[in-house]
Tab-separated table of C-alpha atoms in Angstrom:
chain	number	residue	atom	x	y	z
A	270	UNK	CA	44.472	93.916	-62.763
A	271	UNK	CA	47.550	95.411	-60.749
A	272	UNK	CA	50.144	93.273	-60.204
A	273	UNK	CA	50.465	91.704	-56.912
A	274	UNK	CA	46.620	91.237	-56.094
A	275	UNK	CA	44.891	88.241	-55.881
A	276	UNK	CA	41.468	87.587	-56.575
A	277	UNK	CA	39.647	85.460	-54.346
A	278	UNK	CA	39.087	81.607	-55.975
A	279	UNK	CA	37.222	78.899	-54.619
A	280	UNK	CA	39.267	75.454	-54.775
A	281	UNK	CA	38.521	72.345	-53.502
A	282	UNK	CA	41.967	70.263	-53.318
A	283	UNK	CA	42.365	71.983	-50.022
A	284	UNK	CA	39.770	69.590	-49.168
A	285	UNK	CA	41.588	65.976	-50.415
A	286	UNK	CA	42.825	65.195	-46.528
A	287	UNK	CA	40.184	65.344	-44.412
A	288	UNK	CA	37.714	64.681	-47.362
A	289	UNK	CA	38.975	61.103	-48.197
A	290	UNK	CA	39.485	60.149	-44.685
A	291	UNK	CA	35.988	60.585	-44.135
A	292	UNK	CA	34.328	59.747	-47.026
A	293	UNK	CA	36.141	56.182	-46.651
A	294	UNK	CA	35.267	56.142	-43.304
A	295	UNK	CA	31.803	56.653	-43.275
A	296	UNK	CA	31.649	54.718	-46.724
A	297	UNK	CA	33.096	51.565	-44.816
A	298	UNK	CA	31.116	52.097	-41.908
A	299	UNK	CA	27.736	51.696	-43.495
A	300	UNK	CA	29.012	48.923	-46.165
A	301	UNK	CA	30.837	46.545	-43.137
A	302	UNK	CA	28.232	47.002	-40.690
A	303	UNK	CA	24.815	46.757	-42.748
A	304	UNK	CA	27.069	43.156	-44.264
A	305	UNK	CA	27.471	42.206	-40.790
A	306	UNK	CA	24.059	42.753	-39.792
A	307	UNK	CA	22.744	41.245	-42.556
A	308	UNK	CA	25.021	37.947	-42.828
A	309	UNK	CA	24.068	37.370	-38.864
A	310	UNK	CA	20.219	37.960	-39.333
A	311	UNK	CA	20.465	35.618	-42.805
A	312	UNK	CA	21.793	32.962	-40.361
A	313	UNK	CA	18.863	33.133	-38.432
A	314	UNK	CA	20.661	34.831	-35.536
A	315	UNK	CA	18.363	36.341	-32.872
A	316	UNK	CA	17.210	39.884	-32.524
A	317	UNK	CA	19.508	40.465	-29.616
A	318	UNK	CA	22.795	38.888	-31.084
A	319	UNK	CA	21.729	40.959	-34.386
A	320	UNK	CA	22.350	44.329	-32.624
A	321	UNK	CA	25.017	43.373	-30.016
A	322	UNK	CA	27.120	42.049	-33.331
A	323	UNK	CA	26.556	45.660	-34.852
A	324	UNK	CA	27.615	47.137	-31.902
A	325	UNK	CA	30.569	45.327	-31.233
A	326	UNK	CA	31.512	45.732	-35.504
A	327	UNK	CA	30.607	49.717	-34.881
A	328	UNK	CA	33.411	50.046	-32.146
A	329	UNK	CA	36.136	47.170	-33.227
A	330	UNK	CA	35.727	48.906	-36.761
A	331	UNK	CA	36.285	52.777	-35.675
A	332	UNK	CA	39.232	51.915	-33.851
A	333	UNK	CA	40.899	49.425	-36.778
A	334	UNK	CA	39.954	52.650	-38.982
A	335	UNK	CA	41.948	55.104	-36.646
A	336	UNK	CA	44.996	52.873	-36.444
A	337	UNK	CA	45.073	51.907	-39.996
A	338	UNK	CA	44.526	55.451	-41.484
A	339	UNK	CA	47.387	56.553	-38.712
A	340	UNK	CA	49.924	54.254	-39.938
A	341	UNK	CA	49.451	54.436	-42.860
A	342	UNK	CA	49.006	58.371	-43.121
A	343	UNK	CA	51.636	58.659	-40.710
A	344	UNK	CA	54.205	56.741	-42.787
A	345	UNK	CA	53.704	58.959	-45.527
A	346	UNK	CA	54.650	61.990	-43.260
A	347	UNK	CA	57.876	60.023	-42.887
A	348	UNK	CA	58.922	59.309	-46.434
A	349	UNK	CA	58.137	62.712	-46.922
A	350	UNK	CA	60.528	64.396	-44.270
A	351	UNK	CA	62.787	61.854	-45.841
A	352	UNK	CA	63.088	63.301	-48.984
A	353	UNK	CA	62.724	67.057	-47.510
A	354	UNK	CA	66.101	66.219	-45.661
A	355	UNK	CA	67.833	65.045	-48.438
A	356	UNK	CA	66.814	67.620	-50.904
A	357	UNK	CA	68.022	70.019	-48.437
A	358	UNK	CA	71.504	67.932	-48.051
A	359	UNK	CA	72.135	68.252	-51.887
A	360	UNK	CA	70.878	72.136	-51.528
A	361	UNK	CA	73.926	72.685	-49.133
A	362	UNK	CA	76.460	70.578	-51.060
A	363	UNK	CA	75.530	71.107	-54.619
A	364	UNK	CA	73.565	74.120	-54.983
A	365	UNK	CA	74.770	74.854	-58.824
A	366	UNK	CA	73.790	71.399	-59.604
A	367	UNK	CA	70.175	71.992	-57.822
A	368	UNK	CA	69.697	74.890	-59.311
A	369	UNK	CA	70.226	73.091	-63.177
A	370	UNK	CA	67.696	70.868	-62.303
A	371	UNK	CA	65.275	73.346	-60.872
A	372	UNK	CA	65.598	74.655	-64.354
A	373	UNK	CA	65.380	71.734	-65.927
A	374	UNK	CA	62.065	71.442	-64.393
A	375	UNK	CA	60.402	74.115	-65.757
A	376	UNK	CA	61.906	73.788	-69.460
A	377	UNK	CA	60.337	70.917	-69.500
A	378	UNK	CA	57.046	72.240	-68.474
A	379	UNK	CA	57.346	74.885	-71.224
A	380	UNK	CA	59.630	78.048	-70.256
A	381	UNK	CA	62.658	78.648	-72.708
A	382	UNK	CA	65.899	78.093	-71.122
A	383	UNK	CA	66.764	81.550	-70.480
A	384	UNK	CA	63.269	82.054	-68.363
A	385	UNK	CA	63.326	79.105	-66.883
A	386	UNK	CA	66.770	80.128	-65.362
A	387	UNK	CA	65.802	83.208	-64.260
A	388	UNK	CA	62.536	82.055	-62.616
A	389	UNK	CA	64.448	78.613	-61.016
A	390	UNK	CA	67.195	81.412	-59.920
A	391	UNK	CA	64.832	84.005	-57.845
A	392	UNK	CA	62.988	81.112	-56.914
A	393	UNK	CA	65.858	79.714	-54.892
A	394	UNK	CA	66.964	82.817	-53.501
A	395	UNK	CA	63.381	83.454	-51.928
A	396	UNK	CA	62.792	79.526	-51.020
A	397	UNK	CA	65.059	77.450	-52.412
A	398	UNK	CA	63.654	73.742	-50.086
A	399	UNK	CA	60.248	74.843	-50.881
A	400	UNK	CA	60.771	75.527	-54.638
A	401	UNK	CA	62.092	72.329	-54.843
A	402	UNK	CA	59.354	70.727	-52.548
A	403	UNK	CA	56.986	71.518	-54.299
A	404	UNK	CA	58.162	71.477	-58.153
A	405	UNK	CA	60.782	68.491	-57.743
A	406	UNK	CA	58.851	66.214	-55.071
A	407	UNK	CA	55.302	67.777	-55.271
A	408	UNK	CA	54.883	68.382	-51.805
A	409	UNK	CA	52.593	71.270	-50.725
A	410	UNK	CA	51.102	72.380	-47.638
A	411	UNK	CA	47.800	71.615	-49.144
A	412	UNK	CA	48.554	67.537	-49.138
A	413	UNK	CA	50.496	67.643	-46.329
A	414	UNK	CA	50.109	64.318	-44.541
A	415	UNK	CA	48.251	64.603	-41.258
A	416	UNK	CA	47.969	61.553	-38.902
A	417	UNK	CA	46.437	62.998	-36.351
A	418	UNK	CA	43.553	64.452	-38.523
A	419	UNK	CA	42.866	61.466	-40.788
A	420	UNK	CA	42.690	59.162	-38.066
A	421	UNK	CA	40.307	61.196	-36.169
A	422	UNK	CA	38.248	61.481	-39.386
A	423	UNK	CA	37.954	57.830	-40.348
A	424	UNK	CA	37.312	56.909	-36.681
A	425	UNK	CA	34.522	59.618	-36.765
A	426	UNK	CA	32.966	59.254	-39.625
A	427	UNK	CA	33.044	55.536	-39.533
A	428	UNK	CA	31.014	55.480	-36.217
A	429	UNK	CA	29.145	57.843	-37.758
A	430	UNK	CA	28.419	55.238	-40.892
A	431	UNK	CA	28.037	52.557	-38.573
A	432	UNK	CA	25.272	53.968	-36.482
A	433	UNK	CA	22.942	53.951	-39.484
A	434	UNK	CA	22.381	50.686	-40.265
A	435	UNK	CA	22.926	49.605	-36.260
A	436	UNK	CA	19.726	52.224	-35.791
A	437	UNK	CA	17.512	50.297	-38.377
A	438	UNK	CA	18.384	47.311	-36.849
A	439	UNK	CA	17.437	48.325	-33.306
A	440	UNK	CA	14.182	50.027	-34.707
A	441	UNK	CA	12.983	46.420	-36.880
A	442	UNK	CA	13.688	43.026	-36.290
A	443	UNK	CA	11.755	39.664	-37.262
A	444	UNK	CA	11.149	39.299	-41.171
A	445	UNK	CA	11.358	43.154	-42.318
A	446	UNK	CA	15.098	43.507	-40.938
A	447	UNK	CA	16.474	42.209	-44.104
A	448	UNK	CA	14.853	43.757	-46.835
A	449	UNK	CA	14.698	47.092	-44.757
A	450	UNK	CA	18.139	47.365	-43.762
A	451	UNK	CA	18.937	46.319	-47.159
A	452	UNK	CA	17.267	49.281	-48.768
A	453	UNK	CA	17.891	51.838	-45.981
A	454	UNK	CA	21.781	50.923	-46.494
A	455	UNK	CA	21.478	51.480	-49.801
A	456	UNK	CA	19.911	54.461	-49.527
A	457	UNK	CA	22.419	56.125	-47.033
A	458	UNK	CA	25.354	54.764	-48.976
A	459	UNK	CA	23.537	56.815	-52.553
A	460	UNK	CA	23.602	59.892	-49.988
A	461	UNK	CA	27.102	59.654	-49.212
A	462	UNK	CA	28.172	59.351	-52.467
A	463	UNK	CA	26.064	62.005	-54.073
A	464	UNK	CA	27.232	64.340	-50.934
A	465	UNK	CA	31.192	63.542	-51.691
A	466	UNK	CA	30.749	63.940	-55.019
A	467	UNK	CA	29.676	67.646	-54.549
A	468	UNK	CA	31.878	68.123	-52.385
A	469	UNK	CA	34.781	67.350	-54.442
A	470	UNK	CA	33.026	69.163	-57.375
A	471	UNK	CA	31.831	66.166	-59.481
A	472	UNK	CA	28.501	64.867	-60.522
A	473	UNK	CA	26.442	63.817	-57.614
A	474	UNK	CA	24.803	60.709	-59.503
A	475	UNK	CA	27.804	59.206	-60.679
A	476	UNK	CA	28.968	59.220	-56.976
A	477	UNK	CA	25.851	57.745	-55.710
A	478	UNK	CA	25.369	55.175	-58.356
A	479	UNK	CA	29.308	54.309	-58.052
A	480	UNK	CA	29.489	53.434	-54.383
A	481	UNK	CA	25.628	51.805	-54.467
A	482	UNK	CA	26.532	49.154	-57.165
A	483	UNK	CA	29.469	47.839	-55.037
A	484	UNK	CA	28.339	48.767	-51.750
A	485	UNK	CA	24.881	46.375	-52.713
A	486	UNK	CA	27.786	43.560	-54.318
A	487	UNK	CA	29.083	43.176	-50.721
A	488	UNK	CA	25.966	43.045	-48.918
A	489	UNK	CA	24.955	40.235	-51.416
A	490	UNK	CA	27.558	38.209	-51.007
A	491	UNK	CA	27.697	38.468	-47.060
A	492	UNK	CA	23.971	37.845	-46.966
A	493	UNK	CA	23.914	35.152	-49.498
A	494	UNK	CA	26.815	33.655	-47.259
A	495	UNK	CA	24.791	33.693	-44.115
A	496	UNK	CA	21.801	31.841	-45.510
A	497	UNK	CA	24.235	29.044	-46.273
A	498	UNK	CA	25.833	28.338	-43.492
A	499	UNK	CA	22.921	29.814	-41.399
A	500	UNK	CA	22.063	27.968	-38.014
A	501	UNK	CA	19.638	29.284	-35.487
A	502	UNK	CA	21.372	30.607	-32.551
């Protein structure tokens, strides 16, 4: 193969950002409200208090999702500038010293000295902050931190979550809401998991079994928590 040419190759870490986001989103919007819906109706709650609860846990939960994931997303943006404006403070004022450790890096990752120079030398006369980006602080384009994006991803996909379990309980009511929405929950939450672990290039089933087993934990416990202090509303 001539030098310079690149074959194509499918990767998925482009994927990490948006990927987690949503996964977690939708993952927390099926798991919170199914428990919510299912704690309420084990307290004997009416039918309409049932859905209006799922409603109002569908909204207050997209938007805690959006602000959380942009705070918290966004704050990684900032300790990464951060260090992107100091390593480019101790490029200017100690370049030989930058450049030692730039070849220090790669001697330890196997190169003998006198490559590792080299490389670590053309490497900071094409790029010298991004070298260093990305082999001193592992920083890359590809994990770039995007508020914007992940909040608008875990506020999507949480709705998204949320609406299946609110849709079985607007469809059944009476005695078949619990065991239905338990299992249809379930179900969804298998789904998710299989689909995110294929999309991330693992083994479907160990996804789906993975987030069902904790995902049916919580909807135990929030059930088993309504029934006991359960009053009829």
């Amino acid at each position: 193969m001539p030098l310079g040419h690149r074959h194509d190759e499918r990767h998925r870490s482009d994927r990490i950002g948006w990927l987690r986001a949503a996964v977690l989103g939708a993952n927390d919007g099926i798991v919170s409200t199914a428990s919510l819906l299912l704690g309420v109706a084990a307290a004997n709650a009416n039918h309409g208090t049932v859905v209006l609860t799922g409603v109002a846990g569908l909204v207050a939960g997209a938007m805690s999702m959006a602000a959380g994931e942009y705070v918290s997303v966004h704050s990684q943006a900032d300790v990464e500038k951060a260090d992107l404006s100091r390593e480019k403070l101790e490029l200017a004022n100690a370049p030989d010293a930058e450049l030692l450790e730039l070849a220090a890096i790669y001697i330890g990752r196997g190169l003998d000295p006198a490559l590792a120079q080299q490389v670590a030398r053309q490497l900071t006369q094409h790029d010298a902050l991004g070298a260093h980006a990305r082999d001193e602080l592992g920083l890359s384009d590809v994990l770039e931190a995007r508020p914007i994006q992940a909040a608008l991803a875990s506020a999507a996909s949480f709705a998204a979550g949320a609406a299946l379990p609110l849709g079985v309980a607007l469809l059944v009511s009476g005695e078949r809401l619990i065991p239905t929405l338990s299992a249809t929950s379930l179900l969804f939450l298998a789904m998710l998991g299989a689909l995110a672990a294929r999309a991330g290039g693992a083994r479907p089933w160990i996804g789906a079994g993975r987030v069902a087993f904790w995902s049916a934990l919580a909807m135990a416990l929030t059930t088993a928590i309504g029934r006991a202090f359960g009053t009829v509303l």
